[in-house]
Short mmCIF file of C-alpha atoms in Angstrom, two decimals:
data_model
loop_
_atom_site.label_atom_id
_atom_site.label_comp_id
_atom_site.label_asym_id
_atom_site.label_seq_id
_atom_site.Cartn_x
_atom_site.Cartn_y
_atom_site.Cartn_z
CA ALA Z 28 -229.47 -25.81 33.25
CA GLN Z 29 -232.87 -26.06 31.49
CA SER Z 30 -235.70 -27.33 33.43
CA VAL Z 31 -239.41 -28.08 32.77
CA SER Z 32 -241.99 -27.62 35.46
CA GLN Z 33 -245.45 -29.16 35.31
CA HIS Z 34 -247.56 -27.77 37.96
CA ASN Z 35 -250.06 -30.37 38.58
CA HIS Z 36 -249.14 -33.95 39.53
CA HIS Z 37 -252.74 -35.42 39.18
CA VAL Z 38 -255.66 -33.73 37.76
CA ILE Z 39 -259.15 -35.26 38.02
CA LEU Z 40 -262.07 -33.83 35.81
CA SER Z 41 -265.52 -35.18 34.80
CA GLU Z 42 -266.24 -35.55 31.14
CA ALA Z 43 -267.01 -32.51 29.10
CA ALA Z 44 -265.02 -30.33 31.53
CA SER Z 45 -262.36 -27.98 30.14
CA LEU Z 46 -258.76 -28.87 30.58
CA GLU Z 47 -255.56 -26.93 31.02
CA LEU Z 48 -252.24 -28.39 32.11
CA GLY Z 49 -249.61 -25.96 32.90
CA CYS Z 50 -245.84 -26.26 31.53
CA ASN Z 51 -243.17 -23.82 32.22
CA TYR Z 52 -239.50 -23.97 31.19
CA SER Z 53 -236.44 -22.26 32.18
CA TYR Z 54 -234.41 -21.36 29.03
CA GLY Z 55 -233.77 -17.83 27.73
CA GLY Z 56 -233.18 -18.72 24.15
CA THR Z 57 -235.35 -19.84 21.29
CA VAL Z 58 -236.96 -23.24 22.05
CA ASN Z 59 -238.71 -26.30 20.64
CA LEU Z 60 -241.78 -27.40 22.77
CA PHE Z 61 -243.57 -30.56 22.80
CA TRP Z 62 -246.36 -32.41 24.67
CA TYR Z 63 -246.18 -36.26 24.76
CA VAL Z 64 -249.03 -38.46 25.90
CA GLN Z 65 -249.07 -41.91 27.54
CA TYR Z 66 -252.40 -43.71 27.46
CA PRO Z 67 -252.85 -46.73 30.00
CA GLY Z 68 -251.00 -49.68 28.71
CA GLN Z 69 -249.62 -47.87 25.56
CA HIS Z 70 -246.38 -46.22 24.76
CA LEU Z 71 -245.49 -42.61 24.86
CA GLN Z 72 -246.50 -40.77 21.58
CA LEU Z 73 -246.17 -37.28 20.49
CA LEU Z 74 -249.45 -35.17 21.00
CA LEU Z 75 -248.16 -31.85 19.43
CA LYS Z 76 -245.15 -29.66 18.92
CA TYR Z 77 -244.10 -26.20 18.39
CA PHE Z 78 -241.06 -25.03 16.49
CA SER Z 79 -242.10 -21.48 15.17
CA GLY Z 80 -244.90 -19.44 13.72
CA ASP Z 81 -248.28 -19.37 15.15
CA PRO Z 82 -247.98 -19.67 18.95
CA LEU Z 83 -251.38 -21.68 19.20
CA VAL Z 84 -250.61 -25.25 18.00
CA LYS Z 85 -253.18 -27.83 17.30
CA GLY Z 86 -252.52 -31.49 17.91
CA ILE Z 87 -254.29 -34.77 17.73
CA LYS Z 88 -257.79 -35.61 19.55
CA GLY Z 89 -258.84 -31.96 19.83
CA PHE Z 90 -255.86 -30.87 22.06
CA GLU Z 91 -254.21 -27.47 21.54
CA ALA Z 92 -251.26 -25.57 23.27
CA GLU Z 93 -250.32 -22.04 23.37
CA PHE Z 94 -246.77 -20.78 23.48
CA ILE Z 95 -246.37 -17.56 25.44
CA LYS Z 96 -242.87 -16.58 25.16
CA SER Z 97 -243.05 -13.72 27.79
CA LYS Z 98 -244.22 -16.28 30.41
CA PHE Z 99 -241.95 -19.25 29.33
CA SER Z 100 -245.18 -21.31 29.11
CA PHE Z 101 -246.64 -23.96 26.85
CA ASN Z 102 -249.81 -25.03 28.41
CA LEU Z 103 -252.00 -27.80 26.94
CA ARG Z 104 -255.65 -27.29 26.61
CA LYS Z 105 -258.86 -29.12 25.51
CA PRO Z 106 -262.24 -27.52 25.61
CA SER Z 107 -264.22 -30.65 26.56
CA VAL Z 108 -262.35 -33.79 27.77
CA GLN Z 109 -263.56 -37.47 27.32
CA TRP Z 110 -263.13 -40.42 29.54
CA SER Z 111 -260.67 -41.83 26.70
CA ASP Z 112 -258.32 -38.73 27.42
CA THR Z 113 -257.30 -40.52 30.82
CA ALA Z 114 -253.59 -40.62 30.42
CA GLU Z 115 -250.26 -39.18 31.64
CA TYR Z 116 -249.04 -35.94 29.90
CA PHE Z 117 -245.40 -34.87 29.49
CA CYS Z 118 -244.10 -31.55 28.39
CA ALA Z 119 -240.78 -31.33 26.95
CA VAL Z 120 -238.36 -28.78 25.73
CA SER Z 121 -235.20 -28.36 23.75
CA HIS Z 122 -233.18 -25.42 22.75
CA TYR Z 123 -233.76 -24.37 19.05
CA GLY Z 124 -231.48 -26.16 16.92
CA GLY Z 125 -230.78 -28.93 19.36
CA SER Z 126 -231.11 -32.61 19.10
CA GLN Z 127 -233.45 -35.13 20.47
CA GLY Z 128 -230.56 -35.72 22.81
CA ASN Z 129 -231.10 -32.32 24.42
CA LEU Z 130 -234.67 -32.89 25.12
CA ILE Z 131 -235.73 -32.19 28.63
CA PHE Z 132 -238.92 -33.72 30.00
CA GLY Z 133 -241.22 -32.43 32.75
CA LYS Z 134 -242.26 -34.78 35.53
CA GLY Z 135 -245.70 -35.49 33.99
CA THR Z 136 -249.25 -34.83 34.84
CA LYS Z 137 -251.72 -37.72 35.33
CA LEU Z 138 -255.22 -36.90 34.02
CA SER Z 139 -258.09 -38.89 35.30
CA VAL Z 140 -261.43 -38.35 33.52
CA LYS Z 141 -264.66 -39.58 35.22
CA PRO Z 142 -267.46 -40.96 32.98
CA ASP K 16 -246.13 -53.16 11.34
CA GLY K 17 -242.97 -51.18 12.34
CA GLY K 18 -242.09 -50.11 15.79
CA ILE K 19 -239.72 -50.57 18.87
CA THR K 20 -239.62 -53.87 20.81
CA GLN K 21 -238.28 -53.76 24.40
CA SER K 22 -238.07 -57.22 26.14
CA PRO K 23 -238.66 -58.41 28.68
CA LYS K 24 -241.61 -56.43 29.91
CA TYR K 25 -240.72 -57.10 33.60
CA LEU K 26 -237.28 -58.14 34.86
CA PHE K 27 -236.19 -59.14 38.34
CA ARG K 28 -232.49 -59.30 39.37
CA LYS K 29 -230.39 -59.78 42.56
CA GLU K 30 -228.43 -56.81 43.73
CA GLY K 31 -224.83 -56.96 42.48
CA GLN K 32 -225.71 -58.67 39.08
CA ASN K 33 -225.48 -56.90 35.84
CA VAL K 34 -228.62 -57.08 33.52
CA THR K 35 -229.04 -56.22 29.93
CA LEU K 36 -232.16 -54.77 28.59
CA SER K 37 -233.08 -55.37 25.02
CA CYS K 38 -234.43 -52.73 22.42
CA GLU K 39 -235.02 -53.40 18.77
CA GLN K 40 -236.59 -51.20 16.10
CA ASN K 41 -237.63 -52.00 12.59
CA LEU K 42 -238.44 -48.36 11.64
CA ASN K 43 -235.02 -47.83 9.91
CA HIS K 44 -234.30 -44.97 12.43
CA ASP K 45 -230.75 -43.78 12.70
CA ALA K 46 -231.12 -42.48 16.31
CA MET K 47 -231.79 -44.30 19.46
CA TYR K 48 -232.27 -43.45 23.01
CA TRP K 49 -232.63 -44.75 26.70
CA TYR K 50 -234.69 -43.22 29.26
CA ARG K 51 -235.26 -43.94 32.90
CA GLN K 52 -238.70 -43.06 34.23
CA ASP K 53 -239.25 -43.01 38.02
CA PRO K 54 -242.46 -41.89 39.78
CA GLY K 55 -242.88 -38.20 40.01
CA GLN K 56 -239.46 -37.75 38.03
CA GLY K 57 -240.49 -37.57 34.52
CA LEU K 58 -238.16 -39.13 31.90
CA ARG K 59 -234.30 -38.75 32.15
CA LEU K 60 -231.94 -39.44 29.36
CA ILE K 61 -229.37 -42.22 30.02
CA TYR K 62 -227.64 -42.57 26.84
CA TYR K 63 -228.22 -41.96 22.99
CA SER K 64 -226.83 -43.09 19.79
CA GLN K 65 -226.95 -41.19 16.61
CA ILE K 66 -225.43 -43.57 14.36
CA VAL K 67 -223.87 -47.28 14.47
CA ASN K 68 -220.79 -47.73 16.67
CA ASP K 69 -221.27 -44.28 18.38
CA PHE K 70 -223.11 -43.17 21.37
CA GLN K 71 -223.30 -40.14 23.85
CA LYS K 72 -223.85 -40.03 27.70
CA GLY K 73 -227.14 -38.36 28.73
CA ASP K 74 -227.88 -36.81 31.95
CA ILE K 75 -227.75 -40.03 34.25
CA ALA K 76 -225.26 -42.47 32.46
CA GLU K 77 -223.37 -43.35 35.60
CA GLY K 78 -223.77 -47.12 36.22
CA TYR K 79 -225.09 -47.82 32.84
CA SER K 80 -223.45 -49.05 29.49
CA VAL K 81 -224.71 -49.34 25.98
CA SER K 82 -223.60 -50.70 22.52
CA ARG K 83 -224.78 -49.94 19.04
CA GLU K 84 -223.41 -52.59 16.77
CA LYS K 85 -226.35 -52.69 14.48
CA LYS K 86 -228.78 -49.92 13.55
CA GLU K 87 -231.72 -51.91 14.72
CA SER K 88 -230.43 -52.61 18.21
CA PHE K 89 -229.39 -50.73 21.16
CA PRO K 90 -229.08 -52.82 24.18
CA LEU K 91 -228.71 -51.23 27.81
CA THR K 92 -226.72 -52.71 30.50
CA VAL K 93 -227.55 -51.85 34.02
CA THR K 94 -224.35 -52.60 36.04
CA SER K 95 -223.82 -53.33 39.64
CA ALA K 96 -222.41 -49.86 39.96
CA GLN K 97 -225.81 -48.26 39.49
CA LYS K 98 -226.99 -47.48 42.93
CA ASN K 99 -230.73 -47.31 42.37
CA PRO K 100 -231.42 -49.57 39.40
CA THR K 101 -235.06 -50.37 40.15
CA ALA K 102 -237.00 -48.30 37.63
CA PHE K 103 -238.96 -48.31 34.37
CA TYR K 104 -236.75 -48.19 31.33
CA LEU K 105 -237.92 -46.66 28.10
CA CYS K 106 -236.25 -46.95 24.80
CA ALA K 107 -236.93 -44.62 21.77
CA SER K 108 -235.78 -43.99 18.29
CA SER K 109 -235.97 -41.02 15.86
CA LYS K 110 -235.45 -40.80 12.15
CA MET K 111 -232.72 -38.19 12.75
CA THR K 112 -231.55 -36.57 15.76
CA GLY K 113 -233.07 -33.14 14.69
CA MET K 114 -236.07 -31.82 16.44
CA GLU K 115 -238.22 -32.25 13.39
CA SER K 116 -238.13 -36.06 13.84
CA PRO K 117 -240.46 -37.15 16.89
CA LEU K 118 -239.39 -39.81 19.22
CA HIS K 119 -241.02 -43.16 18.90
CA PHE K 120 -241.17 -45.08 22.15
CA GLY K 121 -241.18 -48.77 22.97
CA ASN K 122 -243.68 -50.24 25.75
CA GLY K 123 -240.82 -50.16 28.49
CA THR K 124 -239.06 -52.69 30.65
CA ARG K 125 -239.80 -52.53 34.43
CA LEU K 126 -236.63 -53.52 36.33
CA THR K 127 -236.73 -54.57 39.89
CA VAL K 128 -233.60 -55.31 41.78
CA THR K 129 -233.67 -56.63 45.25
#
């Protein structure tokens, strides 16, 4: 069965620090990859997605993620975090051609940014 | 302003009672979903529906039931058969079930069963 691993449960950073949140998945075939974000008091929303093409994907608010097929990874990065990036981040994966009903979420990583 | 409305925000029930969580969307989306979120567990799919009068079980459907009589509405019933019903429940919708259509989430309902 597919699974998604997010290595860090809680990450605490100071403003302007660089961010990298790990995400690994277990599926040998072609995949679609997503990062969702949940800001405090708000609903989950899509941050960025990868279907095919350039493995470096840019999303909203300066976030980017790199798909490394050989490592089964889709890590989320941001060069300089802001206090407003404090949120919970979820990685999700589905096999290529699958439906939203096949989407598998990771357990989430809480990011706390100190002003 | 289009979106997904889940009500109520907090719900309390006694053990042994069935309880129904409401989810309404005005996005004209075909597909709707119910997820359960537990601390440290991420989101797990309970049920989803691609079209009116049709729905499929997700990974943890036992103890839950749904209906999809209208495109806009996808209520979830947590039955007394659900062994650990206390959780945060999220409803979502998407224009289509394909991956090109991102999920739109509601604000959730926190259910506490004592």
